[in-house]
Amino acid sequence: MVGRARELGEIVRRWAHVAKRPRSGPSTVVITGNAGMGKSRLVGAALAGLHPQARTVLAGAARLHSPAPYDWLAAVLSDHDTTRLTVPADGLAWLAQDPHAPSERYAPDALLRLAVRTVRGLIGDGPAVLVVEDLHALDPASLNLIGELAGAPRLPALIMITSRPPDAAVSPQLVARTLARLSGAPGAIRQHLGPLSQEDVGQILAELYPDPGPVSASIWERTQGNPYWLSELLATTAGQSLDALVSEPLPGYLPLSALPEVDLTARELEVLECLAAGMSNKQVAKSLEISIRTVAVHVSSLLRKTGSSSRTEAALWAVRRS
């Protein structure tokens, strides 16, 4: 993968350790980055490059519209045979989010232990790979389960987790604590994916065009090094000349490709300028001589008005409007 070779190599080497010593316990890889940075693509490349191949792959994600307890595990169970699991049927029904599950529920601690036991049963002797997509959108029960699995003794698994930064989550503090817990697990690897460099973009273009030359700099600036934006621009201009990558507009469905007029107050503009400068809420409050609570209110309003999911996106929005 262009621009991600180091991260990919690190994951493959960690898997080799798990496969060689499956009973030494799980290894965790936490991959964070804003939308479009290629987190899922990196996971896919890692799965394709594992040697030996994983005996079992358990993958799950959040339900974005109607989150429920143990979403990640429910998604996993929907794709695997559970008939051989030595788990009580009523508890398994709860974990699988079966609509016909008994009305009497297990106590939270008991259900968590049952969830860990279920994952162990699915993994067996391993070695296995657990893929957790979009940790920032998971329900609290799933967050707790992933944390337990990362610290579970003798679990023969590599746990690969993708997440946007905590400030993009519904519960930023909870996600931040979970990411800290996972990053502190024994043998954990922490990777943060930023934009591709100008050199990376040039290398990708060179695979499609004989001599991209200085055009690669313009394309890097247009896409801000966002791998998803770049791939979409290449797809929508396929078959056209290299100049089309510069002259054709970015696809309208990209988050910041179209910037509508937004009515911001004078104070919101001041706060936005501070965000673009990389200031924290405390620094903004000191700079503008207002309270931190007032800053938080303005930041919330800015995220809503600009359609941003994080302070970073709002700052990028400000840079593109300037």
Coordinates of C-alpha atoms in Angstrom, one line a residue:
M1 CA 0.0 0.0 0.0
V2 CA 1.4 3.4 -1.0
G3 CA 2.0 5.5 2.0
R4 CA 1.1 2.7 4.4
A5 CA 3.9 0.2 4.0
R6 CA 5.3 0.7 7.4
E7 CA 1.9 0.3 9.1
L8 CA 1.2 -2.8 7.0
G9 CA 4.5 -4.4 7.8
E10 CA 4.0 -3.8 11.5
I11 CA 0.7 -5.6 11.5
V12 CA 2.0 -8.6 9.5
R13 CA 4.9 -9.0 11.8
R14 CA 2.6 -8.8 14.9
W15 CA 0.5 -11.6 13.3
A16 CA 3.5 -13.7 12.8
H17 CA 4.2 -13.4 16.6
V18 CA 0.6 -14.4 17.4
A19 CA 0.7 -17.4 15.0
K20 CA 4.0 -18.6 16.4
R21 CA 2.9 -18.2 20.1
P22 CA -0.9 -18.4 20.1
R23 CA -1.1 -19.0 23.8
S24 CA 1.0 -16.0 24.8
G25 CA -2.2 -13.9 24.7
P26 CA -3.8 -11.4 22.2
S27 CA -2.1 -8.7 20.3
T28 CA -4.0 -5.5 19.6
V29 CA -3.6 -3.1 16.7
V30 CA -5.4 0.2 17.1
I31 CA -5.7 2.2 13.9
T32 CA -7.1 5.7 14.1
G33 CA -7.6 8.5 11.6
N34 CA -10.3 10.8 10.1
A35 CA -12.8 9.7 7.5
G36 CA -11.2 8.6 4.2
M37 CA -7.7 8.0 5.6
G38 CA -7.8 4.3 4.5
K39 CA -8.2 2.5 7.8
S40 CA -10.4 -0.2 6.4
R41 CA -8.3 -0.6 3.3
L42 CA -5.2 -1.1 5.5
V43 CA -7.1 -3.8 7.5
G44 CA -8.1 -5.5 4.2
A45 CA -4.5 -5.4 2.9
A46 CA -3.3 -6.9 6.2
L47 CA -5.8 -9.7 6.1
A48 CA -4.7 -10.6 2.6
G49 CA -1.1 -10.5 3.5
L50 CA -1.2 -12.6 6.7
H51 CA 1.0 -15.7 6.7
P52 CA -0.1 -18.2 7.7
Q53 CA -3.7 -17.4 7.0
A54 CA -5.9 -17.0 10.0
R55 CA -8.1 -20.1 10.8
T56 CA -10.9 -17.8 11.9
V57 CA -11.8 -14.2 11.2
L58 CA -14.4 -12.5 13.4
A59 CA -15.5 -9.2 12.0
G60 CA -18.2 -6.8 13.2
A61 CA -19.3 -3.2 13.2
A62 CA -21.8 -0.8 14.8
R63 CA -25.4 -0.4 13.8
L64 CA -25.4 3.3 12.9
H65 CA -29.1 3.9 13.0
S66 CA -30.3 1.7 15.9
P67 CA -27.3 0.8 18.2
A68 CA -28.0 -2.0 20.7
P69 CA -25.9 -3.7 23.4
Y70 CA -23.2 -6.0 22.0
D71 CA -23.6 -4.8 18.4
W72 CA -20.1 -6.0 17.4
L73 CA -20.7 -9.5 18.7
A74 CA -24.2 -9.7 17.3
A75 CA -22.7 -8.9 13.9
V76 CA -20.1 -11.6 14.3
L77 CA -22.7 -14.2 15.4
S78 CA -24.9 -13.5 12.4
D79 CA -22.1 -14.9 10.2
H80 CA -20.9 -17.9 12.2
D81 CA -22.3 -21.3 13.2
T82 CA -23.1 -21.2 16.9
T83 CA -24.5 -24.8 17.3
R84 CA -21.2 -26.0 18.8
L85 CA -20.8 -23.3 21.4
T86 CA -21.1 -24.4 25.0
V87 CA -23.0 -21.2 25.9
P88 CA -26.5 -21.1 27.4
A89 CA -29.1 -20.7 24.6
D90 CA -30.9 -17.8 26.4
G91 CA -27.7 -15.9 26.9
L92 CA -26.6 -16.5 23.3
A93 CA -30.0 -15.2 22.2
W94 CA -29.4 -12.0 24.1
L95 CA -25.9 -11.5 22.6
A96 CA -27.1 -12.3 19.1
Q97 CA -29.9 -9.7 19.6
D98 CA -32.5 -12.4 18.8
P99 CA -36.0 -10.7 18.8
H100 CA -37.3 -13.9 20.5
A101 CA -34.8 -13.8 23.3
P102 CA -36.2 -14.4 26.8
S103 CA -37.4 -11.3 28.6
E104 CA -35.3 -12.0 31.7
R105 CA -31.8 -10.7 31.1
Y106 CA -28.5 -11.6 32.6
A107 CA -26.8 -9.2 35.0
P108 CA -24.3 -7.0 33.1
D109 CA -21.2 -8.6 34.6
A110 CA -22.5 -12.1 33.9
L111 CA -23.4 -11.1 30.3
L112 CA -19.9 -9.7 29.7
R113 CA -18.3 -13.0 30.9
L114 CA -20.7 -14.9 28.6
A115 CA -19.7 -12.6 25.7
V116 CA -16.0 -13.3 26.3
R117 CA -16.7 -17.0 26.6
T118 CA -18.7 -16.9 23.3
V119 CA -15.7 -15.3 21.5
R120 CA -13.3 -17.9 22.9
G121 CA -15.6 -20.6 21.7
L122 CA -15.7 -19.2 18.2
I123 CA -11.9 -18.8 18.1
G124 CA -11.2 -22.3 19.4
D125 CA -7.4 -23.1 19.3
G126 CA -6.9 -20.2 16.8
P127 CA -4.9 -18.4 15.8
A128 CA -7.7 -16.0 14.8
V129 CA -8.2 -12.4 13.8
L130 CA -10.8 -10.1 15.3
V131 CA -11.7 -7.1 13.2
V132 CA -13.5 -4.2 15.0
E133 CA -14.7 -1.5 12.5
D134 CA -15.6 2.0 13.6
L135 CA -15.0 1.7 17.4
H136 CA -16.1 5.3 17.8
A137 CA -19.7 4.3 16.8
L138 CA -20.0 1.2 19.0
D139 CA -22.3 0.8 21.9
P140 CA -20.8 0.9 25.5
A141 CA -21.3 -2.9 26.0
S142 CA -19.2 -3.6 22.8
L143 CA -16.5 -1.2 23.9
N144 CA -16.3 -3.0 27.3
L145 CA -16.2 -6.4 25.5
I146 CA -13.3 -5.3 23.2
G147 CA -11.4 -4.0 26.2
E148 CA -11.8 -7.3 28.0
L149 CA -10.7 -9.3 25.0
A150 CA -7.6 -7.2 24.5
G151 CA -6.6 -8.2 28.1
A152 CA -7.8 -11.8 28.0
P153 CA -5.1 -14.3 29.0
R154 CA -4.1 -17.0 26.4
L155 CA -6.5 -15.7 23.8
P156 CA -4.9 -16.7 20.5
A157 CA -5.9 -13.7 18.4
L158 CA -4.8 -10.5 16.7
I159 CA -7.4 -7.8 17.3
M160 CA -7.4 -5.1 14.6
I161 CA -9.5 -2.0 15.6
T162 CA -10.3 1.0 13.4
S163 CA -11.7 4.2 14.8
R164 CA -12.1 7.9 14.1
P165 CA -10.7 10.2 16.8
P166 CA -12.8 10.4 20.0
D167 CA -14.2 13.8 19.2
A168 CA -16.0 12.2 16.3
A169 CA -17.8 9.8 18.6
V170 CA -21.2 10.1 20.2
S171 CA -19.5 9.6 23.6
P172 CA -16.1 11.1 23.2
Q173 CA -14.9 10.5 26.8
L174 CA -16.0 6.9 26.7
V175 CA -14.3 6.2 23.4
A176 CA -11.1 8.1 24.6
R177 CA -11.0 5.9 27.7
T178 CA -11.5 2.7 25.6
L179 CA -8.7 3.7 23.1
A180 CA -6.4 4.4 26.0
R181 CA -7.2 1.0 27.6
L182 CA -6.6 -0.8 24.3
S183 CA -3.4 1.1 23.5
G184 CA -2.1 0.1 26.9
A185 CA -2.8 -3.6 26.5
P186 CA 0.3 -5.9 26.5
G187 CA 1.8 -6.0 23.0
A188 CA -0.5 -3.3 21.6
I189 CA 0.4 -1.3 18.5
R190 CA -1.0 2.2 18.0
Q191 CA -1.2 3.6 14.5
H192 CA -2.6 6.9 13.4
L193 CA -3.2 7.5 9.7
G194 CA -2.8 11.0 8.4
P195 CA -3.1 12.3 4.8
L196 CA -0.8 10.9 2.1
S197 CA 2.3 12.9 1.3
Q198 CA 2.8 14.7 -2.0
E199 CA 5.4 12.0 -2.8
D200 CA 2.8 9.2 -2.1
V201 CA 0.2 10.9 -4.4
G202 CA 2.9 11.2 -7.1
Q203 CA 3.7 7.5 -6.8
I204 CA 0.0 6.5 -7.1
L205 CA -0.4 8.7 -10.2
A206 CA 2.8 7.3 -11.7
E207 CA 1.1 3.8 -11.7
L208 CA -1.6 5.2 -14.0
Y209 CA 0.1 7.9 -16.0
P210 CA 3.6 7.7 -17.6
D211 CA 4.8 11.1 -16.4
P212 CA 2.5 13.0 -13.9
G213 CA 5.3 15.5 -13.3
P214 CA 4.3 18.8 -11.5
V215 CA 0.6 17.9 -11.8
S216 CA 0.9 15.6 -8.8
A217 CA 1.5 18.6 -6.6
S218 CA -1.8 20.2 -7.7
I219 CA -3.7 17.0 -7.2
W220 CA -2.2 16.5 -3.8
E221 CA -3.4 20.0 -2.9
R222 CA -6.9 19.4 -4.3
T223 CA -7.4 16.2 -2.4
Q224 CA -5.5 17.3 0.7
G225 CA -3.8 13.9 0.6
N226 CA -7.1 12.1 1.5
P227 CA -6.8 8.6 0.0
Y228 CA -10.6 8.3 -0.4
W229 CA -10.9 11.7 -2.2
L230 CA -8.0 10.7 -4.5
S231 CA -9.5 7.4 -5.4
E232 CA -12.9 9.0 -6.1
L233 CA -11.3 11.7 -8.3
L234 CA -9.4 9.0 -10.2
A235 CA -12.5 7.0 -10.6
T236 CA -14.7 9.9 -11.9
T237 CA -12.0 11.0 -14.4
A238 CA -11.1 7.5 -15.6
G239 CA -10.3 7.4 -19.3
Q240 CA -9.6 11.1 -19.5
S241 CA -6.3 12.9 -19.7
L242 CA -4.1 13.8 -16.8
D243 CA -5.3 17.4 -17.0
A244 CA -8.8 16.3 -16.1
L245 CA -7.6 15.5 -12.6
V246 CA -6.9 19.2 -12.2
S247 CA -9.7 20.8 -14.2
E248 CA -12.7 18.5 -13.4
P249 CA -14.5 19.4 -10.1
L250 CA -14.3 17.0 -7.2
P251 CA -17.3 14.7 -6.9
G252 CA -20.2 16.5 -5.2
Y253 CA -20.7 13.7 -2.6
L254 CA -17.3 14.3 -1.0
P255 CA -17.8 16.0 2.5
L256 CA -15.9 19.2 1.7
S257 CA -16.0 19.3 -2.1
A258 CA -18.9 21.7 -2.1
L259 CA -18.9 24.5 0.5
P260 CA -22.3 26.1 0.9
E261 CA -22.7 29.5 2.4
V262 CA -22.8 29.4 6.2
D263 CA -24.1 32.2 8.4
L264 CA -21.6 32.4 11.3
T265 CA -21.6 35.0 14.0
A266 CA -18.6 37.3 14.6
R267 CA -17.7 35.3 17.7
E268 CA -18.0 32.0 15.9
L269 CA -15.7 33.2 13.3
E270 CA -13.1 34.1 16.0
V271 CA -13.5 30.7 17.6
L272 CA -13.1 29.0 14.1
E273 CA -9.9 31.0 13.5
C274 CA -8.5 29.7 16.8
L275 CA -9.5 26.1 15.8
A276 CA -7.7 26.5 12.5
A277 CA -4.7 27.6 14.5
G278 CA -4.8 24.3 16.5
M279 CA -5.8 25.8 19.8
S280 CA -7.5 23.7 22.5
N281 CA -10.7 25.0 24.2
K282 CA -8.7 26.3 27.1
Q283 CA -6.4 28.2 24.8
V284 CA -9.3 29.6 22.9
A285 CA -10.9 30.7 26.1
K286 CA -7.8 32.5 27.2
S287 CA -7.2 34.1 23.8
L288 CA -10.8 35.5 23.5
E289 CA -11.2 36.1 27.2
I290 CA -14.4 33.9 27.5
S291 CA -15.2 30.9 29.6
I292 CA -14.4 27.3 28.5
R293 CA -18.1 26.5 28.7
T294 CA -18.8 29.3 26.2
V295 CA -16.1 28.0 23.9
A296 CA -17.7 24.5 24.0
V297 CA -21.1 26.0 23.0
H298 CA -19.5 27.9 20.1
V299 CA -17.6 24.8 19.0
S300 CA -20.8 22.7 19.1
S301 CA -22.5 25.3 17.0
L302 CA -19.7 25.4 14.5
L303 CA -19.7 21.6 14.0
R304 CA -23.4 21.8 13.3
K305 CA -23.3 24.7 10.9
T306 CA -20.3 23.5 9.0
G307 CA -21.5 19.9 8.8
S308 CA -18.2 18.8 10.5
S309 CA -17.9 15.7 12.7
S310 CA -14.8 16.9 14.6
R311 CA -12.8 20.0 15.5
T312 CA -10.2 18.9 12.9
E313 CA -12.8 18.8 10.1
A314 CA -14.0 22.2 11.2
A315 CA -10.5 23.6 11.0
L316 CA -10.1 22.1 7.5
W317 CA -13.4 23.7 6.5
A318 CA -12.0 27.0 7.7
V319 CA -8.8 26.6 5.7
R320 CA -10.7 25.8 2.5
R321 CA -13.0 28.8 3.0
S322 CA -10.1 31.2 3.5

